[in-house]
Every structure is written in C-alpha cells, then in structure tokens.
Amino acid sequence: MRRHELLPEPPETRVPLIISWPDRFKAGVNADGLVELTDLAPTLCDIAGIDPGWTHGQSLLPILTGNADPDHHHDYVRCEFYDVLDMNVNTGRPSPPPSYGTMYRTDRHKFCVYHGNPYGEIYDLRVDPDKHDNLWEDAGSQSLKSDLLKASFDDSITIHDPGSTRIGRF
C-alpha cells in the first residue's frame, strides 16, 4: 500500500469558501491557509460583535479585512470519518467491518489513521502534493509517524469543550 492513497481527498477538507461584503472585506483576497467549517460560527459572531463563548473554531474576520496572513489560519486541521474503509467495494467480496478514520493535516503532511487496522497513510505534501508515495511503512518516516500520531492524539483531547472550571481540589 505504499504507492497510492486509500481514499480520495475527503470533500470536507477541500470546501471552497467565498465570502463577500463590499466596503467591509478586502476585495480579491485569495486565502490558501488551513480553515475548518467550525471557523464560520466564530466569524459570524465576530462580525456581529457577539462573544462566541468556547469554540475551537477561529474567526476568519482578520483575514477577510486584510489584517492577517491569508495563507495561515490554523497550524493543522483534523477530521474524523466513520465507516470509511471498504477495500472490497465493487469486487463482490464481503466488506470488512466498519472502520473509523482520523485525518490530521498540516501545511506539510497529510496523516490518516484507520483505527483497528494495521495500515494508514502519511504524505509529504511539499514533495508529493498528489499523494502517490505513502510513507506509512517507510523506515525513515517512523519518527514522523510517531510525531504526527501524538499531535493528532493530543488534539483529540483539546478539541472538546473542557466543561466547568475547577474551583477546588478533587
């Protein structure tokens, strides 16, 4: 499984976003930074002057008004997929049990874990933007795999609402 991507680029990771508000937003901004759909709510709240409360999304307003770098918004994005692998699709053979996948993407790497399965995907998007060379089993990429796995795992905890503030010892 070294020479191909198991799944096509998930559509939720490449959603075009067009926002226009003449005289308020800078015209002609073409942003290539990593954004998430969760950034829309804080953006709308920011425009309306409303505190969005706790959210892991970040307002796009600084980019829209020309006050921030349009090519950097998040250091990474993370997506979870349910029932993602069907290796036997269109073969007539029984499909494996449903699987769960997590994609962690930075500006440099795309990292996919298929939970409960021994395989995954790592691509260096600067060297291999079309994702033909899967580095998952590459001996020289095992440290990178470990680093990306830890970063994705760390994010799986910090992405959730932390709940009430602790006011005393447990």
CSV table of C-alpha atoms in Angstrom, one decimal, residues 1-5 134:
chain,number,residue,atom,x,y,z
A,1,MET,CA,0.0,0.0,0.0
A,2,ARG,CA,2.9,2.3,-0.5
A,3,ARG,CA,2.1,3.9,-3.8
A,4,HIS,CA,-1.4,5.1,-3.6
A,5,GLU,CA,-3.9,6.9,-1.4
A,134,ASN,CA,2.6,6.6,1.1
